Coordinates of C-alpha atoms and ligand atoms in Angstrom, one line a residue:
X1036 CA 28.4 -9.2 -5.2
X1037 CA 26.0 -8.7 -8.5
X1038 CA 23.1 -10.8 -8.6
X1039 CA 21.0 -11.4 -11.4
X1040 CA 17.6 -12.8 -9.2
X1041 CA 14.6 -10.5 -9.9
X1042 CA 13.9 -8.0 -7.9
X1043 CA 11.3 -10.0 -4.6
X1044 CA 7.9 -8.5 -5.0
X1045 CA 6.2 -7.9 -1.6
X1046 CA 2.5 -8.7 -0.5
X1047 CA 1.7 -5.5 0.7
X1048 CA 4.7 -2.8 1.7
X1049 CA 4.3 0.1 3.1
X1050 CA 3.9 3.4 0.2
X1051 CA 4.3 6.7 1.7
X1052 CA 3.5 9.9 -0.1
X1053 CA 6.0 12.3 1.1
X1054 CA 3.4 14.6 2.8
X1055 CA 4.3 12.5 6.1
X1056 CA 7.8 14.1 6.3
X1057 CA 6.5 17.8 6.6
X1058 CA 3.6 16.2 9.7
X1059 CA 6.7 14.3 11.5
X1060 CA 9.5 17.4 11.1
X1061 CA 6.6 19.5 12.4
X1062 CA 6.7 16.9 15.4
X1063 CA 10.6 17.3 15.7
X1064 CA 10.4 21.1 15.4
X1065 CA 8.0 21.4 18.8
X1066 CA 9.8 18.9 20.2
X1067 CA 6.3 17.0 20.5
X1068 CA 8.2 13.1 20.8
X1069 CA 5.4 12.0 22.9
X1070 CA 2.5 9.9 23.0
X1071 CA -0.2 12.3 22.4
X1072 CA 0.2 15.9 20.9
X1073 CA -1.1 18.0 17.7
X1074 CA -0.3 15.3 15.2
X1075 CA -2.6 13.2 17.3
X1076 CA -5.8 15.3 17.9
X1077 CA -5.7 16.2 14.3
X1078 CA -5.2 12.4 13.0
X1079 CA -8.3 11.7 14.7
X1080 CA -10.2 14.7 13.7
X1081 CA -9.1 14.3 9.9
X1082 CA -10.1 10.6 10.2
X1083 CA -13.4 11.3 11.7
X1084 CA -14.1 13.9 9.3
X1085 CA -13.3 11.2 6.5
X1086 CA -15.9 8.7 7.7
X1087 CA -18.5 11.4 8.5
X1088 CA -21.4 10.9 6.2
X1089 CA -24.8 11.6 6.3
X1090 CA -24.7 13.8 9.0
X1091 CA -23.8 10.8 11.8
X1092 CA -20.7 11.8 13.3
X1093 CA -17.9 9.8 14.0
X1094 CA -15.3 9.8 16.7
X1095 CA -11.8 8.7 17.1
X1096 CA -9.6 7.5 19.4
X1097 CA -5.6 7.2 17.4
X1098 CA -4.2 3.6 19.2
X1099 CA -0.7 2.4 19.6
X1100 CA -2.5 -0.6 17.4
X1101 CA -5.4 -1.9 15.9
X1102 CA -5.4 -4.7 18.1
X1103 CA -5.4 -2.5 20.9
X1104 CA -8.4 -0.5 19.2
X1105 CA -10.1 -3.9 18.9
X1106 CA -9.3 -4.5 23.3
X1107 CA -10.9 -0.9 24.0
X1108 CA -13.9 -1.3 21.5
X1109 CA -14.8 -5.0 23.6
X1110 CA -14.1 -3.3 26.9
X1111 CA -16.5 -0.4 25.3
X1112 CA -19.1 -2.8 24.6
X1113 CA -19.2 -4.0 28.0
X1114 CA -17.8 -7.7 27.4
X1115 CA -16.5 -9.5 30.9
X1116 CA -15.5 -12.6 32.0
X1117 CA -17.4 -15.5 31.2
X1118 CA -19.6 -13.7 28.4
X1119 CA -19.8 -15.6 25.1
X1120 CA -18.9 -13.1 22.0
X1121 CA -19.7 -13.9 18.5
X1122 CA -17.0 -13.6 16.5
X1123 CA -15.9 -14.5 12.2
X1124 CA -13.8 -17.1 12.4
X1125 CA -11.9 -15.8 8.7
X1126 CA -9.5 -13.3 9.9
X1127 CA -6.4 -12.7 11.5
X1128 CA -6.2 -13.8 15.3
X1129 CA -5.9 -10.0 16.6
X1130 CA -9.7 -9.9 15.8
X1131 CA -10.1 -12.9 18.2
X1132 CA -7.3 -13.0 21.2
X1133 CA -8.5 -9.5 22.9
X1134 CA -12.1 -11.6 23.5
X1135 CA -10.1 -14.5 25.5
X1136 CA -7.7 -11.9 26.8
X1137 CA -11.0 -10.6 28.7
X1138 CA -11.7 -13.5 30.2
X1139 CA -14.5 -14.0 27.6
X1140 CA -15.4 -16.9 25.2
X1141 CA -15.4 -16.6 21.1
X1142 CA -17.7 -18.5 19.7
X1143 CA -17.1 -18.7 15.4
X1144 CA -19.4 -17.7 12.9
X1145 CA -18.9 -19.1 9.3
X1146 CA -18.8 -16.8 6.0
X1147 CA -20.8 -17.0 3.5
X1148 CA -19.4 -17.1 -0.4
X1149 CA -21.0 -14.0 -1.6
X1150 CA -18.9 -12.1 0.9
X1151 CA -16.4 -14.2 1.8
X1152 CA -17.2 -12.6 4.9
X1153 CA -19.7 -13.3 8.2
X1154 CA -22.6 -15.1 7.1
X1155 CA -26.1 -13.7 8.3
X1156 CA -27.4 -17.0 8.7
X1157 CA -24.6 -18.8 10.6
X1158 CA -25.0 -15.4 12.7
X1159 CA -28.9 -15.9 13.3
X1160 CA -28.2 -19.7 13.8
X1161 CA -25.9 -19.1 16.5
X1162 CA -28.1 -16.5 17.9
X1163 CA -31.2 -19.0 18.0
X1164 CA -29.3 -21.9 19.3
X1165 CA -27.7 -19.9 22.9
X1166 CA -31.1 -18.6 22.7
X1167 CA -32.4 -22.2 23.6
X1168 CA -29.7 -22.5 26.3
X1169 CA -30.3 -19.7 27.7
X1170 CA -27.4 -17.8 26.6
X1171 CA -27.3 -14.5 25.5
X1172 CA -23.6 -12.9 23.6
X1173 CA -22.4 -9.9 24.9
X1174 CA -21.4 -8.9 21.6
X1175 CA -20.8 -9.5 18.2
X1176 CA -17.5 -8.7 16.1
X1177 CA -17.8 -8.7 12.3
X1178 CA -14.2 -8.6 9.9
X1179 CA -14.1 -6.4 6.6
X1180 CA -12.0 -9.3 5.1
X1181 CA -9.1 -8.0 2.5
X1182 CA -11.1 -4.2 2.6
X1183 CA -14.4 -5.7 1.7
X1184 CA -16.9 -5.0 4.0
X1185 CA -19.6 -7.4 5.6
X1186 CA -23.5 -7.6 4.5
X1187 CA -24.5 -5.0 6.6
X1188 CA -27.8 -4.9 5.6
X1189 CA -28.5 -8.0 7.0
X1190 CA -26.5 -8.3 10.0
X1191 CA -27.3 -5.3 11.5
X1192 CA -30.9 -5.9 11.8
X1193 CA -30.1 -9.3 13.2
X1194 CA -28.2 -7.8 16.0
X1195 CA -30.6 -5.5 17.0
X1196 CA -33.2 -7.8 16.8
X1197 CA -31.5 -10.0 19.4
X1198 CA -30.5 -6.6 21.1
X1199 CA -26.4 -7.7 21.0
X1200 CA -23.9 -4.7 19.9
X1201 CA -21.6 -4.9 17.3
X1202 CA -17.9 -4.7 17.0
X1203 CA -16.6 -4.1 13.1
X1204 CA -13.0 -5.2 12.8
X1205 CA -12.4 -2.8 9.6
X1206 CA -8.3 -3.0 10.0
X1207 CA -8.5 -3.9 6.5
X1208 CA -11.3 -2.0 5.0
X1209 CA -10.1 1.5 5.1
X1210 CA -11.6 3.5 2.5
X1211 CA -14.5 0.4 1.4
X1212 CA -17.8 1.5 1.6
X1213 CA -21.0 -1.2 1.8
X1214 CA -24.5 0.4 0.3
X1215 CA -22.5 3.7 0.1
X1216 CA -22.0 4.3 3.5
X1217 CA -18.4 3.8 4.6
X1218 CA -16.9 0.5 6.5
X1219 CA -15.5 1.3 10.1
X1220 CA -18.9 3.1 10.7
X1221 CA -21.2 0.5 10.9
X1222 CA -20.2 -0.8 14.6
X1223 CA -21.2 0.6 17.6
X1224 CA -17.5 0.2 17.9
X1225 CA -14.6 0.1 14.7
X1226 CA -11.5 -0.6 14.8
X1227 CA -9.3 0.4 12.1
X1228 CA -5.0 -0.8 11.7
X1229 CA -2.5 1.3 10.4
X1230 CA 0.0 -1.6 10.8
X1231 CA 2.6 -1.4 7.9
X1232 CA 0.8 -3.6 5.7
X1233 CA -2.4 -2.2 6.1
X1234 CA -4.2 0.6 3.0
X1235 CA -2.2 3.1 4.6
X1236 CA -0.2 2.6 7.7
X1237 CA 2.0 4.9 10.6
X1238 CA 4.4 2.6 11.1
X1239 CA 2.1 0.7 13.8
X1240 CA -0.7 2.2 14.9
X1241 CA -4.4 1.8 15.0
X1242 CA -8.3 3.9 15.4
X1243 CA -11.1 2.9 17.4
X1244 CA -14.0 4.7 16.0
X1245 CA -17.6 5.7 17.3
X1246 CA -20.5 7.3 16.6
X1247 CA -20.5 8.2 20.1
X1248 CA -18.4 10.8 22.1
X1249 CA -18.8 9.6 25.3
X1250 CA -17.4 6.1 23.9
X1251 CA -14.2 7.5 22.4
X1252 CA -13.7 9.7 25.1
X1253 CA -13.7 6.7 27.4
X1254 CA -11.5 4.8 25.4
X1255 CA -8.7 7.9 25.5
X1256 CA -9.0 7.5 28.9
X1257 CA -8.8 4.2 29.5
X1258 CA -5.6 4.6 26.9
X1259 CA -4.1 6.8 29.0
X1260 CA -3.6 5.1 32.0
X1261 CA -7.2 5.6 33.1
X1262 CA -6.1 8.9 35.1
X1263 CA -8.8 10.5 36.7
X1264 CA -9.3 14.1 37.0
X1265 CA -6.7 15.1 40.3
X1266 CA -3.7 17.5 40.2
X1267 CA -1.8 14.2 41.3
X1268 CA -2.3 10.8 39.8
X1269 CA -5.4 9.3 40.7
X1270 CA -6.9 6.2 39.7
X1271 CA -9.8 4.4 40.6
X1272 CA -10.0 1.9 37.4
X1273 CA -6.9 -0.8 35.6
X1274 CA -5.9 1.5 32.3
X1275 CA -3.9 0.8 29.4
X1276 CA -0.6 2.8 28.0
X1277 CA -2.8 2.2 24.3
X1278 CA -2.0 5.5 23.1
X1279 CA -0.7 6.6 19.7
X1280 CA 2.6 8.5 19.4
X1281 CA 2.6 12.1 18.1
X1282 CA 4.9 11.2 15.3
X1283 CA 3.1 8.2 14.7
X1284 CA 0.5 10.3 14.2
X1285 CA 2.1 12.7 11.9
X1286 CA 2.9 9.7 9.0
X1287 CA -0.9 8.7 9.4
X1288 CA -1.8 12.5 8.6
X1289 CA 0.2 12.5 5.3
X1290 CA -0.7 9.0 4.4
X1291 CA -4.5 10.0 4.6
X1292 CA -4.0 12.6 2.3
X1293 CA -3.5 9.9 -0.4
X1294 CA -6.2 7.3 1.1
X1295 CA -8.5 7.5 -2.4
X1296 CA -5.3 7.3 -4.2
X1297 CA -4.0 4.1 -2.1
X1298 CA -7.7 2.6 -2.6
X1299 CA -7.8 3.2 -6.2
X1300 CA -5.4 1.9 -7.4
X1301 CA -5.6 -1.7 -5.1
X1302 CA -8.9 -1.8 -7.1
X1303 CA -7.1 -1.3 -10.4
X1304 CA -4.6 -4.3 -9.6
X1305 CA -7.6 -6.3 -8.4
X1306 CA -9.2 -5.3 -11.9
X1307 CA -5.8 -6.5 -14.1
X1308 CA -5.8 -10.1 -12.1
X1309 CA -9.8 -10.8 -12.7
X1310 CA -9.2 -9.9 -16.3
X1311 CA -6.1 -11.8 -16.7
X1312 CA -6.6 -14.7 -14.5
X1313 CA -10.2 -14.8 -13.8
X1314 CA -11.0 -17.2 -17.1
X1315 CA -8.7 -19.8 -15.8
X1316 CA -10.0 -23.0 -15.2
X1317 CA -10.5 -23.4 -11.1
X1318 CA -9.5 -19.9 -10.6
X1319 CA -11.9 -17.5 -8.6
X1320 CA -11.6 -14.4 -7.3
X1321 CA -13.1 -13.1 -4.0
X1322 CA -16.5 -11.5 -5.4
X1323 CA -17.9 -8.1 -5.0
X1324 CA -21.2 -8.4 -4.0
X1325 CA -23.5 -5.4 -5.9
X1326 CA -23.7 -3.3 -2.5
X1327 CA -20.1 -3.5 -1.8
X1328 CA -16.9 -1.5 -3.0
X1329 CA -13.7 -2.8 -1.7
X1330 CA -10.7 -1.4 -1.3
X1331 CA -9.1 -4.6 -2.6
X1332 CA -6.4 -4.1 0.7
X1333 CA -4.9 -7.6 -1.0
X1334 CA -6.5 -9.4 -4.1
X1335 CA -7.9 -13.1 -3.0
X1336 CA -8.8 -15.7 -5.2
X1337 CA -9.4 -19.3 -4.7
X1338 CA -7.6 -22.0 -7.0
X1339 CA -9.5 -25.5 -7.2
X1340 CA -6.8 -27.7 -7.9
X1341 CA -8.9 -30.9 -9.4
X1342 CA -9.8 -27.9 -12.1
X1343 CA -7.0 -26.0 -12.2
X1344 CA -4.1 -28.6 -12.5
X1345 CA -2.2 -26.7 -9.8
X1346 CA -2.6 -27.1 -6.2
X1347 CA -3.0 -23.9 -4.3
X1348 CA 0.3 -24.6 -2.5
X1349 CA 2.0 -25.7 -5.8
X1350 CA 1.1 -22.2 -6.7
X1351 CA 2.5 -20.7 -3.7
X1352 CA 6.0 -22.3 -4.2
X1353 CA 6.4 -21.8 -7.8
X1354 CA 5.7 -18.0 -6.7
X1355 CA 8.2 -18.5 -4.0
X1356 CA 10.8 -19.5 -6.6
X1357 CA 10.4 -16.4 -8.7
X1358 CA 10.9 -14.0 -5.5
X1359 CA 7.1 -13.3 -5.6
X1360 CA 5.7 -13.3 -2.1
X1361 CA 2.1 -14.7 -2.1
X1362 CA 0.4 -15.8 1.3
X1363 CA -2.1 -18.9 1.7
X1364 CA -5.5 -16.6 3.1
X1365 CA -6.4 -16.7 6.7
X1366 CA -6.9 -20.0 8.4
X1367 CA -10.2 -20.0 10.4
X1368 CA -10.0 -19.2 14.1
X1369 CA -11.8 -22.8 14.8
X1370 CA -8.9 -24.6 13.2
X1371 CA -6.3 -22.9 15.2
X1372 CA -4.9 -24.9 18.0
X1373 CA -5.2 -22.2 20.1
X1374 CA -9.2 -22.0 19.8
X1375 CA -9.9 -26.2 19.8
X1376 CA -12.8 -26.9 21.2
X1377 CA -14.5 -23.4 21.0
X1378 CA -17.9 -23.4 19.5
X1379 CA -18.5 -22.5 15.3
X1380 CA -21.6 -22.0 13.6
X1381 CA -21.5 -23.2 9.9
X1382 CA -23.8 -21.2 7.0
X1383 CA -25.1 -24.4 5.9
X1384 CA -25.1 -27.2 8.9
X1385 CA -25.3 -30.1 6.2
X1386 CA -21.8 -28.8 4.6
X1387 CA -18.4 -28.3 6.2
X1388 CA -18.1 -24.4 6.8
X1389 CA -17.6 -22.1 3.8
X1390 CA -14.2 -20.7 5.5
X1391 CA -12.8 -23.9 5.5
X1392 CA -12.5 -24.2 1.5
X1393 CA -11.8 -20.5 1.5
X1394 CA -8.7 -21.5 3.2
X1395 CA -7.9 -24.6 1.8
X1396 CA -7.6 -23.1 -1.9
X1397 CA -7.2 -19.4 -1.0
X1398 CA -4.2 -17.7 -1.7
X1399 CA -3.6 -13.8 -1.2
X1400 CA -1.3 -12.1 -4.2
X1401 CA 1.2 -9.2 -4.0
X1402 CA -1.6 -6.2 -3.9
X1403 CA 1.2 -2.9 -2.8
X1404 CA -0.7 0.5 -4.1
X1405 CA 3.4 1.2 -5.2
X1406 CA 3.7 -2.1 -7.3
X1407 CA 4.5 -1.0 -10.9
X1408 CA 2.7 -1.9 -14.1
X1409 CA 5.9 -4.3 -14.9
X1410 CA 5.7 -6.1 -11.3
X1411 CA 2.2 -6.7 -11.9
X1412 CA 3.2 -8.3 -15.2
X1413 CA 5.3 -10.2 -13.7
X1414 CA 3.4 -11.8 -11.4
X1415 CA 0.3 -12.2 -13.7
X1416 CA 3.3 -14.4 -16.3
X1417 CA 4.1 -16.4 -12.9
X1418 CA 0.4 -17.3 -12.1
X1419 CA 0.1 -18.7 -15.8
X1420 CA 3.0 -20.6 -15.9
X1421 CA 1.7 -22.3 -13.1
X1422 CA -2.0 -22.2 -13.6
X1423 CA -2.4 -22.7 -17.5
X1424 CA 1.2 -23.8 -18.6
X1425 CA 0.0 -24.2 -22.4
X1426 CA -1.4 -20.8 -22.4
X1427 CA 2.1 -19.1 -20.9
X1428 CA 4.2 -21.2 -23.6
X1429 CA 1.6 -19.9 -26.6
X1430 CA 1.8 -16.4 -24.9
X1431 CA 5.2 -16.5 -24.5
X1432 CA 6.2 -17.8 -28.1
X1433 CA 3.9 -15.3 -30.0
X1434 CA 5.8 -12.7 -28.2
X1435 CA 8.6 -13.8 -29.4
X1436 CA 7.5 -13.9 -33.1
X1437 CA 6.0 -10.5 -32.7
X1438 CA 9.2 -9.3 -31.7
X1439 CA 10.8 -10.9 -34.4
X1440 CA 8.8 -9.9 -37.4
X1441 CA 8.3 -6.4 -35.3
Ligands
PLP2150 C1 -4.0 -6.2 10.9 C2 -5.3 -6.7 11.5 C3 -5.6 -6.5 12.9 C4 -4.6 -6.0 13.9 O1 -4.0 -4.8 13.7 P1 -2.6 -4.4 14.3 O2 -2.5 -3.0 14.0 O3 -1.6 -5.2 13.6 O4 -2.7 -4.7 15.8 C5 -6.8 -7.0 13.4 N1 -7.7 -7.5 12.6 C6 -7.5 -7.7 11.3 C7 -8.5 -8.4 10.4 C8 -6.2 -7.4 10.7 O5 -6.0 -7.6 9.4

């Protein structure tokens, strides 16, 4: 059966590079099908060498997920049942289950709308407030939301004033940088994703990253079983089988080859919306802050629909309808069902929080580092019919004149 439908654009598939091939044959060849092996070791090396700067170095630990990079890094940090963990509430719920899977309680933090990202003053807020009741967190996880990462330069110093580590959830940040220095480094514990979706993915996979060797060491053993040192199997602590598989591995190795590639060009497609879009009446996109470069994982924007004329969900379906897959943006942990009646500190106590508009008009758009010049096109023409139908019928009817008299 011919069809004549369009082609269905994708969010955010999967782009490999064909270097991964040669890393994964290489697997096949030395019969290394296991979790663990060359690919492995190197993966993390390569990686740690990549976020490196400075002369701080990093260390890895290569993950059968980032959620499971996420579990280690709060396990690293020391977090047990019945501590309270600050935690954004804008992300994706793998940032937040591994807390309550410790037996310990999220408490949410608000964004702010510079960043779209944790807000230093919900943060210190929240900080102040347990203060008063006597409550200390046992740590505090920040998100690099859509591969922008958090205001790091004021955060940080908030944390170590109040002596409370830090977490960075940077699944989505590969390659960003905030004040130069790049995201995934500025936790005690990161946690990168190499989920297919993800900048650059191994299928399913993740990275918990530290500047600490004893800390990624621990988290490899814990990984593995938690096998102590015995020529039979010892163990004297509950482990995980967290590991990453050797051919895993091998993708990931290729697909970091083309990492600056992958990250410039989500900032060019960023670029072509803004300038297309971003005049729109009730149209904005996620800003840049001055000391942030994002890798633009997917391109965010916010559609008032009292301005616009277009409800964000209006938007969504008339996308839908042309086989373009665009996905409302994250709704807030303390709106979930599963995390009723958890605790949320807003940036500005006299409003509702910042995330919850965020959400409300947010919508995420097909952001793939292999969409073509054409598909982008196509889904810039599908935003204006929706958003500024006058302008798409002018557009569209000049076009046609030009290819008349042309
Ligand atoms: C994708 C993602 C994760 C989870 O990563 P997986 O590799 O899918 O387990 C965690 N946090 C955020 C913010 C993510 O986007």
């Amino acid at each position: 059966m011919t069809s004549t439908q369009p082609q269905q654009i994708l969010l955010s598939p999967p782009h490999m590079s064909g270097a991964e091939r040669h890393f994964v044959e290489d697997a096949f060849r030395t019969n290394w099908i296991a979790p663990l092996g060359p690919n492995v070791d190197a993966f993390e090396r390569e990686l740690a060498a990549h976020l490196s700067c400075d002369g701080a170095e990093m260390h890895c630990c290569a993950t059968s997920s980032g959620t499971a990079a996420i579990h280690l890094g709060l396990i690293a940090l020391g977090v047990q049942p019945g501590d309270l963990v600050l935690c954004s509430s804008f992300t994706f719920v793998a940032t937040a289950n591994p807390i309550c899977q410790l037996g310990a309680e999220p408490v949410f933090i608000d964004s702010d709308e510079e960043s779209w990202n944790m807000s230093p003053a919900a943060l210190r807020k929240a900080l102040e407030t347990l203060a008063t009741e006597g409550k200390r967190p046992r740590a505090i996880v920040t998100v690099d939301l859509y591969g922008q990462g958090c205001n790091y330069d004021a955060i940080l110093p908030i944390a170590r004033e109040w002596c409370v580590p830090v977490l960075e959830d940077a699944a989505e940040a590969l390659g960003a940088t905030v004040s130069g220095k790049p995201c995934g480094t500025f936790g005690d514990v990161s946690a990168f994703s190499f989920n297919g979706n993800k900048i650059i993915t191994t299928s399913g996979g993740g990275m918990l990253v530290a500047s600490d060797a004893r800390t990624a060491s621990q988290a490899r053993f814990l990984a593995t079983q938690a096998r102590d040192p015995a020529p039979h199997y010892e163990h004297s602590v509950a482990g995980f089988n967290y590991r990453m598989s050797n051919i895993c591995a091998g993708v990931g190795r290729g697909q970091l080859l083309v990492l600056d590639e992958r990250v410039a060009r989500r900032r060019e497609i960023f670029a072509q919306y803004q300038r297309a879009l971003g005049g729109l009446a009730g149209v904005e996109f996620m800003p840049e802050p001055a000391w942030s470069r994002s890798s633009h994982w997917l391109t965010a924007m916010t559609i008032d629909a009292a301005r616009a004329g277009c409800s964000r969900d209006a938007l969504l379906a008339s996308l839908a309808a042309e086989r373009i897959e665009a996905r409302p943006t994250w709704k807030p942990m303390h709106q979930q069902p599963l995390f009723s009646g958890h605790r949320m500190f807003a940036h500005d106590e006299s409003h509702a929080p910042a995330c919850e508009r965020l959400f409300r008009d947010g919508v995420c758009l097909p952001s793939g580092s292999s969409m073509s010049d054409a598909d982008l096109a196509r889904v810039i023409a599908a935003c204006e019919r929706a958003l500024a139908p006058s302008r798409a019928t002018a557009v569209a009817s000049q076009d046609a004149a030009a290819s008349r008299t042309g």
